[in-house]
Amino acid sequence: ARFSDGQREIVGRWVTRPTRQLHPAADCFRGLGYSIQPGPLERDSQGLPWGSFSARKGELKLQVRERIFGPEQAWTDVSAWFWETTLARSPGPWWAITLASP
């Protein structure tokens, strides 16, 4: 699902099993013609970790953050999530959340 809070775009994906169809948000932005600059690990106001990157296309520059979380664990990297869940080290389902802000 895709929403806006008036300041940022919010994409939520509900994932019920390990899958390679869940891919990093940077892949989507690259596919849309954005150039990507990896960013640092960020923490939100609750101290939760988020992966981050900057996306630029022409004059538009976005700051993008993403994380995946389930009932027992959270990840900032899709590949780490995939292998942990494939090896049955984390029960699902999981939320993959992406936030894009100007």
Short mmCIF file of N, CA, C and O in Angstrom, two decimals:
data_model
loop_
_atom_site.label_atom_id
_atom_site.label_comp_id
_atom_site.label_asym_id
_atom_site.label_seq_id
_atom_site.Cartn_x
_atom_site.Cartn_y
_atom_site.Cartn_z
N ALA A 1 0.84 -1.18 0.00
CA ALA A 1 0.00 0.00 0.00
C ALA A 1 0.88 1.23 0.00
O ALA A 1 1.98 1.21 0.55
N ARG A 2 0.40 2.28 -0.61
CA ARG A 2 1.15 3.53 -0.67
C ARG A 2 0.27 4.66 -0.15
O ARG A 2 -0.88 4.79 -0.57
N PHE A 3 0.82 5.45 0.77
CA PHE A 3 0.10 6.54 1.40
C PHE A 3 0.97 7.78 1.45
O PHE A 3 2.17 7.71 1.23
N SER A 4 0.36 8.90 1.80
CA SER A 4 1.10 10.12 2.07
C SER A 4 0.56 10.74 3.34
O SER A 4 -0.65 10.69 3.59
N ASP A 5 1.44 11.30 4.15
CA ASP A 5 1.00 12.04 5.32
C ASP A 5 1.08 13.54 5.06
O ASP A 5 1.03 14.35 5.97
N GLY A 6 1.21 13.91 3.79
CA GLY A 6 1.31 15.32 3.41
C GLY A 6 2.75 15.81 3.33
O GLY A 6 3.00 16.86 2.74
N GLN A 7 3.67 15.09 3.93
CA GLN A 7 5.08 15.48 3.90
C GLN A 7 5.96 14.41 3.29
O GLN A 7 7.02 14.70 2.77
N ARG A 8 5.53 13.18 3.37
CA ARG A 8 6.35 12.07 2.86
C ARG A 8 5.45 10.98 2.30
O ARG A 8 4.28 10.89 2.64
N GLU A 9 6.04 10.16 1.44
CA GLU A 9 5.36 8.99 0.90
C GLU A 9 5.70 7.80 1.79
O GLU A 9 6.85 7.63 2.21
N ILE A 10 4.70 7.00 2.07
CA ILE A 10 4.86 5.83 2.94
C ILE A 10 4.40 4.61 2.16
O ILE A 10 3.27 4.56 1.69
N VAL A 11 5.30 3.64 2.02
CA VAL A 11 4.97 2.40 1.33
C VAL A 11 5.06 1.26 2.35
O VAL A 11 6.11 1.10 3.00
N GLY A 12 3.98 0.51 2.48
CA GLY A 12 3.97 -0.63 3.39
C GLY A 12 3.72 -1.90 2.61
O GLY A 12 2.82 -1.97 1.79
N ARG A 13 4.56 -2.89 2.85
CA ARG A 13 4.40 -4.20 2.20
C ARG A 13 4.27 -5.25 3.30
O ARG A 13 5.08 -5.30 4.22
N TRP A 14 3.23 -6.06 3.23
CA TRP A 14 2.96 -7.14 4.16
C TRP A 14 3.48 -8.42 3.52
O TRP A 14 3.05 -8.78 2.43
N VAL A 15 4.41 -9.09 4.17
CA VAL A 15 5.07 -10.26 3.60
C VAL A 15 4.82 -11.45 4.52
O VAL A 15 5.11 -11.39 5.72
N THR A 16 4.30 -12.53 3.96
CA THR A 16 3.93 -13.69 4.77
C THR A 16 4.90 -14.86 4.69
O THR A 16 4.80 -15.79 5.47
N ARG A 17 5.84 -14.80 3.72
CA ARG A 17 6.83 -15.87 3.60
C ARG A 17 8.10 -15.28 2.97
O ARG A 17 8.03 -14.26 2.27
N PRO A 18 9.24 -15.90 3.20
CA PRO A 18 10.47 -15.40 2.57
C PRO A 18 10.32 -15.42 1.05
O PRO A 18 9.79 -16.37 0.48
N THR A 19 10.76 -14.35 0.42
CA THR A 19 10.64 -14.24 -1.03
C THR A 19 11.69 -13.29 -1.58
O THR A 19 12.01 -12.29 -0.94
N ARG A 20 12.17 -13.58 -2.77
CA ARG A 20 13.09 -12.67 -3.46
C ARG A 20 12.32 -11.54 -4.14
O ARG A 20 12.91 -10.61 -4.67
N GLN A 21 11.00 -11.60 -4.13
CA GLN A 21 10.21 -10.51 -4.70
C GLN A 21 10.27 -9.26 -3.82
O GLN A 21 9.99 -8.17 -4.30
N LEU A 22 10.61 -9.42 -2.56
CA LEU A 22 10.84 -8.26 -1.70
C LEU A 22 12.28 -7.82 -1.94
O LEU A 22 13.22 -8.58 -1.71
N HIS A 23 12.45 -6.65 -2.47
CA HIS A 23 13.78 -6.16 -2.83
C HIS A 23 13.99 -4.78 -2.22
O HIS A 23 13.03 -4.12 -1.79
N PRO A 24 15.23 -4.31 -2.16
CA PRO A 24 15.51 -3.00 -1.58
C PRO A 24 14.80 -1.88 -2.34
O PRO A 24 14.69 -1.93 -3.57
N ALA A 25 14.36 -0.88 -1.61
CA ALA A 25 13.70 0.26 -2.24
C ALA A 25 14.63 0.96 -3.23
O ALA A 25 14.17 1.50 -4.24
N ALA A 26 15.92 0.92 -2.98
CA ALA A 26 16.88 1.54 -3.91
C ALA A 26 16.75 0.95 -5.31
O ALA A 26 16.91 1.67 -6.31
N ASP A 27 16.44 -0.34 -5.41
CA ASP A 27 16.26 -0.96 -6.72
C ASP A 27 15.09 -0.33 -7.47
O ASP A 27 15.17 -0.09 -8.68
N CYS A 28 14.01 -0.06 -6.77
CA CYS A 28 12.84 0.59 -7.40
C CYS A 28 13.20 2.00 -7.88
O CYS A 28 12.85 2.39 -8.99
N PHE A 29 13.88 2.75 -7.02
CA PHE A 29 14.24 4.11 -7.39
C PHE A 29 15.20 4.12 -8.58
O PHE A 29 15.06 4.95 -9.49
N ARG A 30 16.17 3.22 -8.60
CA ARG A 30 17.07 3.12 -9.76
C ARG A 30 16.28 2.82 -11.03
O ARG A 30 16.52 3.39 -12.08
N GLY A 31 15.33 1.90 -10.92
CA GLY A 31 14.50 1.54 -12.06
C GLY A 31 13.66 2.70 -12.57
O GLY A 31 13.28 2.73 -13.74
N LEU A 32 13.37 3.67 -11.70
CA LEU A 32 12.61 4.86 -12.09
C LEU A 32 13.53 5.99 -12.57
O LEU A 32 13.06 7.10 -12.84
N GLY A 33 14.83 5.73 -12.64
CA GLY A 33 15.76 6.72 -13.18
C GLY A 33 16.45 7.59 -12.15
O GLY A 33 17.13 8.56 -12.50
N TYR A 34 16.33 7.28 -10.87
CA TYR A 34 17.01 8.05 -9.83
C TYR A 34 18.45 7.58 -9.68
O TYR A 34 18.74 6.39 -9.85
N SER A 35 19.33 8.49 -9.32
CA SER A 35 20.67 8.09 -8.90
C SER A 35 20.61 7.92 -7.38
O SER A 35 19.90 8.64 -6.69
N ILE A 36 21.35 6.95 -6.88
CA ILE A 36 21.27 6.56 -5.47
C ILE A 36 22.61 6.83 -4.79
O ILE A 36 23.67 6.50 -5.32
N GLN A 37 22.53 7.39 -3.59
CA GLN A 37 23.71 7.58 -2.74
C GLN A 37 23.42 6.91 -1.40
O GLN A 37 22.52 7.35 -0.68
N PRO A 38 24.13 5.82 -1.08
CA PRO A 38 23.88 5.15 0.20
C PRO A 38 24.06 6.10 1.37
O PRO A 38 24.90 7.01 1.33
N GLY A 39 23.27 5.90 2.41
CA GLY A 39 23.35 6.74 3.60
C GLY A 39 23.67 5.90 4.83
O GLY A 39 23.77 4.68 4.76
N PRO A 40 23.78 6.57 5.97
CA PRO A 40 24.10 5.86 7.21
C PRO A 40 22.88 5.16 7.80
O PRO A 40 21.74 5.47 7.43
N LEU A 41 23.12 4.27 8.72
CA LEU A 41 22.04 3.71 9.51
C LEU A 41 21.49 4.85 10.36
O LEU A 41 22.25 5.62 10.96
N GLU A 42 20.18 5.00 10.39
CA GLU A 42 19.56 6.07 11.16
C GLU A 42 18.68 5.47 12.25
O GLU A 42 18.23 4.34 12.13
N ARG A 43 18.44 6.23 13.29
CA ARG A 43 17.52 5.82 14.35
C ARG A 43 16.39 6.84 14.43
O ARG A 43 16.63 8.03 14.36
N ASP A 44 15.17 6.33 14.59
CA ASP A 44 14.03 7.23 14.69
C ASP A 44 13.86 7.70 16.14
O ASP A 44 14.69 7.40 17.00
N SER A 45 12.78 8.42 16.42
CA SER A 45 12.56 8.98 17.75
C SER A 45 12.38 7.90 18.81
O SER A 45 12.53 8.18 20.00
N GLN A 46 12.06 6.68 18.40
CA GLN A 46 11.92 5.56 19.35
C GLN A 46 13.19 4.73 19.44
O GLN A 46 13.22 3.71 20.10
N GLY A 47 14.24 5.15 18.72
CA GLY A 47 15.50 4.43 18.74
C GLY A 47 15.56 3.25 17.79
O GLY A 47 16.51 2.48 17.81
N LEU A 48 14.54 3.10 16.93
CA LEU A 48 14.51 1.99 15.99
C LEU A 48 15.42 2.26 14.79
O LEU A 48 15.42 3.38 14.25
N PRO A 49 16.19 1.26 14.34
CA PRO A 49 17.11 1.47 13.22
C PRO A 49 16.40 1.44 11.87
O PRO A 49 15.45 0.67 11.66
N TRP A 50 16.89 2.27 10.96
CA TRP A 50 16.40 2.35 9.58
C TRP A 50 17.60 2.43 8.65
O TRP A 50 18.55 3.16 8.91
N GLY A 51 17.55 1.70 7.54
CA GLY A 51 18.53 1.87 6.47
C GLY A 51 18.16 3.15 5.73
O GLY A 51 16.99 3.56 5.73
N SER A 52 19.13 3.81 5.12
CA SER A 52 18.81 5.07 4.43
C SER A 52 19.64 5.24 3.16
O SER A 52 20.71 4.65 3.02
N PHE A 53 19.09 6.05 2.25
CA PHE A 53 19.82 6.47 1.06
C PHE A 53 19.18 7.75 0.52
O PHE A 53 18.05 8.08 0.88
N SER A 54 19.92 8.46 -0.30
CA SER A 54 19.40 9.62 -1.01
C SER A 54 19.12 9.21 -2.44
O SER A 54 19.88 8.44 -3.03
N ALA A 55 18.03 9.73 -2.98
CA ALA A 55 17.66 9.46 -4.37
C ALA A 55 17.51 10.80 -5.08
O ALA A 55 16.83 11.69 -4.57
N ARG A 56 18.15 10.94 -6.24
CA ARG A 56 18.09 12.19 -6.99
C ARG A 56 17.71 11.92 -8.43
O ARG A 56 18.23 11.00 -9.06
N LYS A 57 16.79 12.74 -8.92
CA LYS A 57 16.38 12.68 -10.33
C LYS A 57 16.13 14.12 -10.77
O LYS A 57 15.15 14.72 -10.34
N GLY A 58 17.03 14.64 -11.58
CA GLY A 58 16.93 16.05 -11.96
C GLY A 58 17.07 16.92 -10.72
O GLY A 58 17.99 16.76 -9.94
N GLU A 59 16.12 17.82 -10.52
CA GLU A 59 16.14 18.71 -9.35
C GLU A 59 15.54 18.08 -8.10
O GLU A 59 15.66 18.63 -7.01
N LEU A 60 14.85 16.96 -8.26
CA LEU A 60 14.18 16.32 -7.13
C LEU A 60 15.17 15.46 -6.35
O LEU A 60 15.84 14.59 -6.90
N LYS A 61 15.26 15.73 -5.06
CA LYS A 61 16.11 14.93 -4.18
C LYS A 61 15.25 14.42 -3.02
O LYS A 61 14.53 15.20 -2.39
N LEU A 62 15.32 13.12 -2.78
CA LEU A 62 14.54 12.49 -1.72
C LEU A 62 15.47 11.82 -0.72
O LEU A 62 16.51 11.27 -1.09
N GLN A 63 15.07 11.85 0.53
CA GLN A 63 15.73 11.06 1.57
C GLN A 63 14.82 9.87 1.83
O GLN A 63 13.64 10.03 2.12
N VAL A 64 15.37 8.66 1.69
CA VAL A 64 14.57 7.44 1.80
C VAL A 64 15.09 6.60 2.96
O VAL A 64 16.30 6.43 3.12
N ARG A 65 14.15 6.11 3.76
CA ARG A 65 14.49 5.21 4.87
C ARG A 65 13.64 3.95 4.74
O ARG A 65 12.50 4.02 4.29
N GLU A 66 14.21 2.81 5.15
CA GLU A 66 13.44 1.57 5.08
C GLU A 66 13.86 0.62 6.19
O GLU A 66 14.99 0.65 6.67
N ARG A 67 12.90 -0.22 6.58
CA ARG A 67 13.16 -1.28 7.56
C ARG A 67 12.14 -2.38 7.38
O ARG A 67 11.05 -2.15 6.83
N ILE A 68 12.49 -3.55 7.84
CA ILE A 68 11.60 -4.71 7.81
C ILE A 68 11.52 -5.21 9.25
O ILE A 68 12.54 -5.30 9.93
N PHE A 69 10.32 -5.51 9.69
CA PHE A 69 10.20 -6.01 11.06
C PHE A 69 9.08 -7.03 11.17
O PHE A 69 8.13 -7.04 10.40
N GLY A 70 9.27 -7.91 12.13
CA GLY A 70 8.29 -8.96 12.42
C GLY A 70 8.05 -9.00 13.91
O GLY A 70 8.47 -8.11 14.64
N PRO A 71 7.43 -10.06 14.37
CA PRO A 71 7.08 -10.15 15.78
C PRO A 71 8.29 -10.22 16.72
O PRO A 71 8.20 -9.82 17.87
N GLU A 72 9.42 -10.71 16.22
CA GLU A 72 10.57 -10.92 17.10
C GLU A 72 11.85 -10.20 16.68
O GLU A 72 12.80 -10.17 17.44
N GLN A 73 11.89 -9.66 15.48
CA GLN A 73 13.15 -9.17 14.95
C GLN A 73 12.92 -8.08 13.91
O GLN A 73 11.83 -7.98 13.36
N ALA A 74 13.98 -7.27 13.66
CA ALA A 74 13.90 -6.23 12.64
C ALA A 74 15.21 -6.19 11.87
O ALA A 74 16.26 -6.58 12.38
N TRP A 75 15.13 -5.71 10.61
CA TRP A 75 16.28 -5.62 9.73
C TRP A 75 16.25 -4.30 8.99
O TRP A 75 15.19 -3.75 8.71
N THR A 76 17.42 -3.82 8.61
CA THR A 76 17.53 -2.64 7.75
C THR A 76 18.02 -3.03 6.37
O THR A 76 18.20 -2.17 5.52
N ASP A 77 18.22 -4.31 6.15
CA ASP A 77 18.78 -4.82 4.91
C ASP A 77 17.93 -6.00 4.42
O ASP A 77 17.73 -6.97 5.15
N VAL A 78 17.43 -5.90 3.19
CA VAL A 78 16.55 -6.95 2.64
C VAL A 78 17.27 -8.29 2.53
O VAL A 78 16.69 -9.33 2.83
N SER A 79 18.53 -8.29 2.14
CA SER A 79 19.26 -9.55 1.99
C SER A 79 19.40 -10.26 3.34
O SER A 79 19.21 -11.48 3.44
N ALA A 80 19.71 -9.51 4.39
CA ALA A 80 19.81 -10.11 5.73
C ALA A 80 18.47 -10.68 6.15
O ALA A 80 18.39 -11.79 6.70
N TRP A 81 17.40 -9.93 5.88
CA TRP A 81 16.06 -10.44 6.19
C TRP A 81 15.79 -11.75 5.44
O TRP A 81 15.32 -12.73 6.03
N PHE A 82 16.08 -11.78 4.15
CA PHE A 82 15.79 -12.95 3.34
C PHE A 82 16.47 -14.20 3.90
O PHE A 82 15.85 -15.25 4.07
N TRP A 83 17.77 -14.09 4.19
CA TRP A 83 18.49 -15.28 4.65
C TRP A 83 18.05 -15.70 6.05
O TRP A 83 17.92 -16.89 6.33
N GLU A 84 17.81 -14.76 6.94
CA GLU A 84 17.33 -15.11 8.28
C GLU A 84 15.99 -15.83 8.20
O GLU A 84 15.77 -16.82 8.89
N THR A 85 15.10 -15.34 7.38
CA THR A 85 13.77 -15.94 7.30
C THR A 85 13.78 -17.24 6.50
O THR A 85 13.05 -18.17 6.83
N THR A 86 14.61 -17.32 5.49
CA THR A 86 14.72 -18.55 4.71
C THR A 86 15.25 -19.70 5.56
O THR A 86 14.82 -20.84 5.43
N LEU A 87 16.16 -19.37 6.46
CA LEU A 87 16.73 -20.39 7.34
C LEU A 87 15.86 -20.59 8.59
O LEU A 87 16.30 -21.23 9.55
N ALA A 88 14.65 -20.03 8.57
CA ALA A 88 13.64 -20.22 9.63
C ALA A 88 14.12 -19.71 10.99
O ALA A 88 13.79 -20.27 12.01
N ARG A 89 14.87 -18.62 10.97
CA ARG A 89 15.34 -18.05 12.23
C ARG A 89 14.43 -16.94 12.74
O ARG A 89 14.67 -16.39 13.80
N SER A 90 13.42 -16.61 11.97
CA SER A 90 12.49 -15.56 12.39
C SER A 90 11.10 -15.89 11.86
O SER A 90 10.92 -16.03 10.66
N PRO A 91 10.13 -16.01 12.75
CA PRO A 91 8.76 -16.27 12.27
C PRO A 91 8.15 -15.01 11.68
O PRO A 91 8.44 -13.90 12.11
N GLY A 92 7.31 -15.19 10.70
CA GLY A 92 6.61 -14.07 10.10
C GLY A 92 5.23 -13.97 10.67
O GLY A 92 4.92 -14.66 11.63
N PRO A 93 4.42 -13.17 10.09
CA PRO A 93 4.68 -12.33 8.91
C PRO A 93 5.48 -11.09 9.28
O PRO A 93 5.73 -10.83 10.45
N TRP A 94 5.83 -10.31 8.24
CA TRP A 94 6.69 -9.14 8.42
C TRP A 94 6.10 -7.94 7.68
O TRP A 94 5.40 -8.08 6.70
N TRP A 95 6.46 -6.77 8.17
CA TRP A 95 6.17 -5.51 7.48
C TRP A 95 7.46 -4.97 6.90
O TRP A 95 8.48 -4.93 7.59
N ALA A 96 7.42 -4.53 5.66
CA ALA A 96 8.52 -3.81 5.03
C ALA A 96 8.00 -2.39 4.81
O ALA A 96 7.03 -2.19 4.09
N ILE A 97 8.62 -1.42 5.47
CA ILE A 97 8.16 -0.04 5.42
C ILE A 97 9.24 0.82 4.77
O ILE A 97 10.42 0.74 5.10
N THR A 98 8.81 1.64 3.81
CA THR A 98 9.70 2.60 3.14
C THR A 98 9.11 3.99 3.31
O THR A 98 7.91 4.19 3.08
N LEU A 99 9.94 4.95 3.70
CA LEU A 99 9.53 6.35 3.85
C LEU A 99 10.39 7.20 2.91
O LEU A 99 11.61 7.09 2.94
N ALA A 100 9.76 8.04 2.09
CA ALA A 100 10.49 8.92 1.18
C ALA A 100 10.07 10.36 1.46
O ALA A 100 8.88 10.69 1.38
N SER A 101 11.05 11.21 1.80
CA SER A 101 10.79 12.62 2.13
C SER A 101 11.63 13.52 1.25
O SER A 101 12.78 13.21 0.97
N PRO A 102 11.07 14.68 0.86
CA PRO A 102 11.90 15.64 0.11
C PRO A 102 13.01 16.23 0.98
O PRO A 102 12.91 16.22 2.18
#
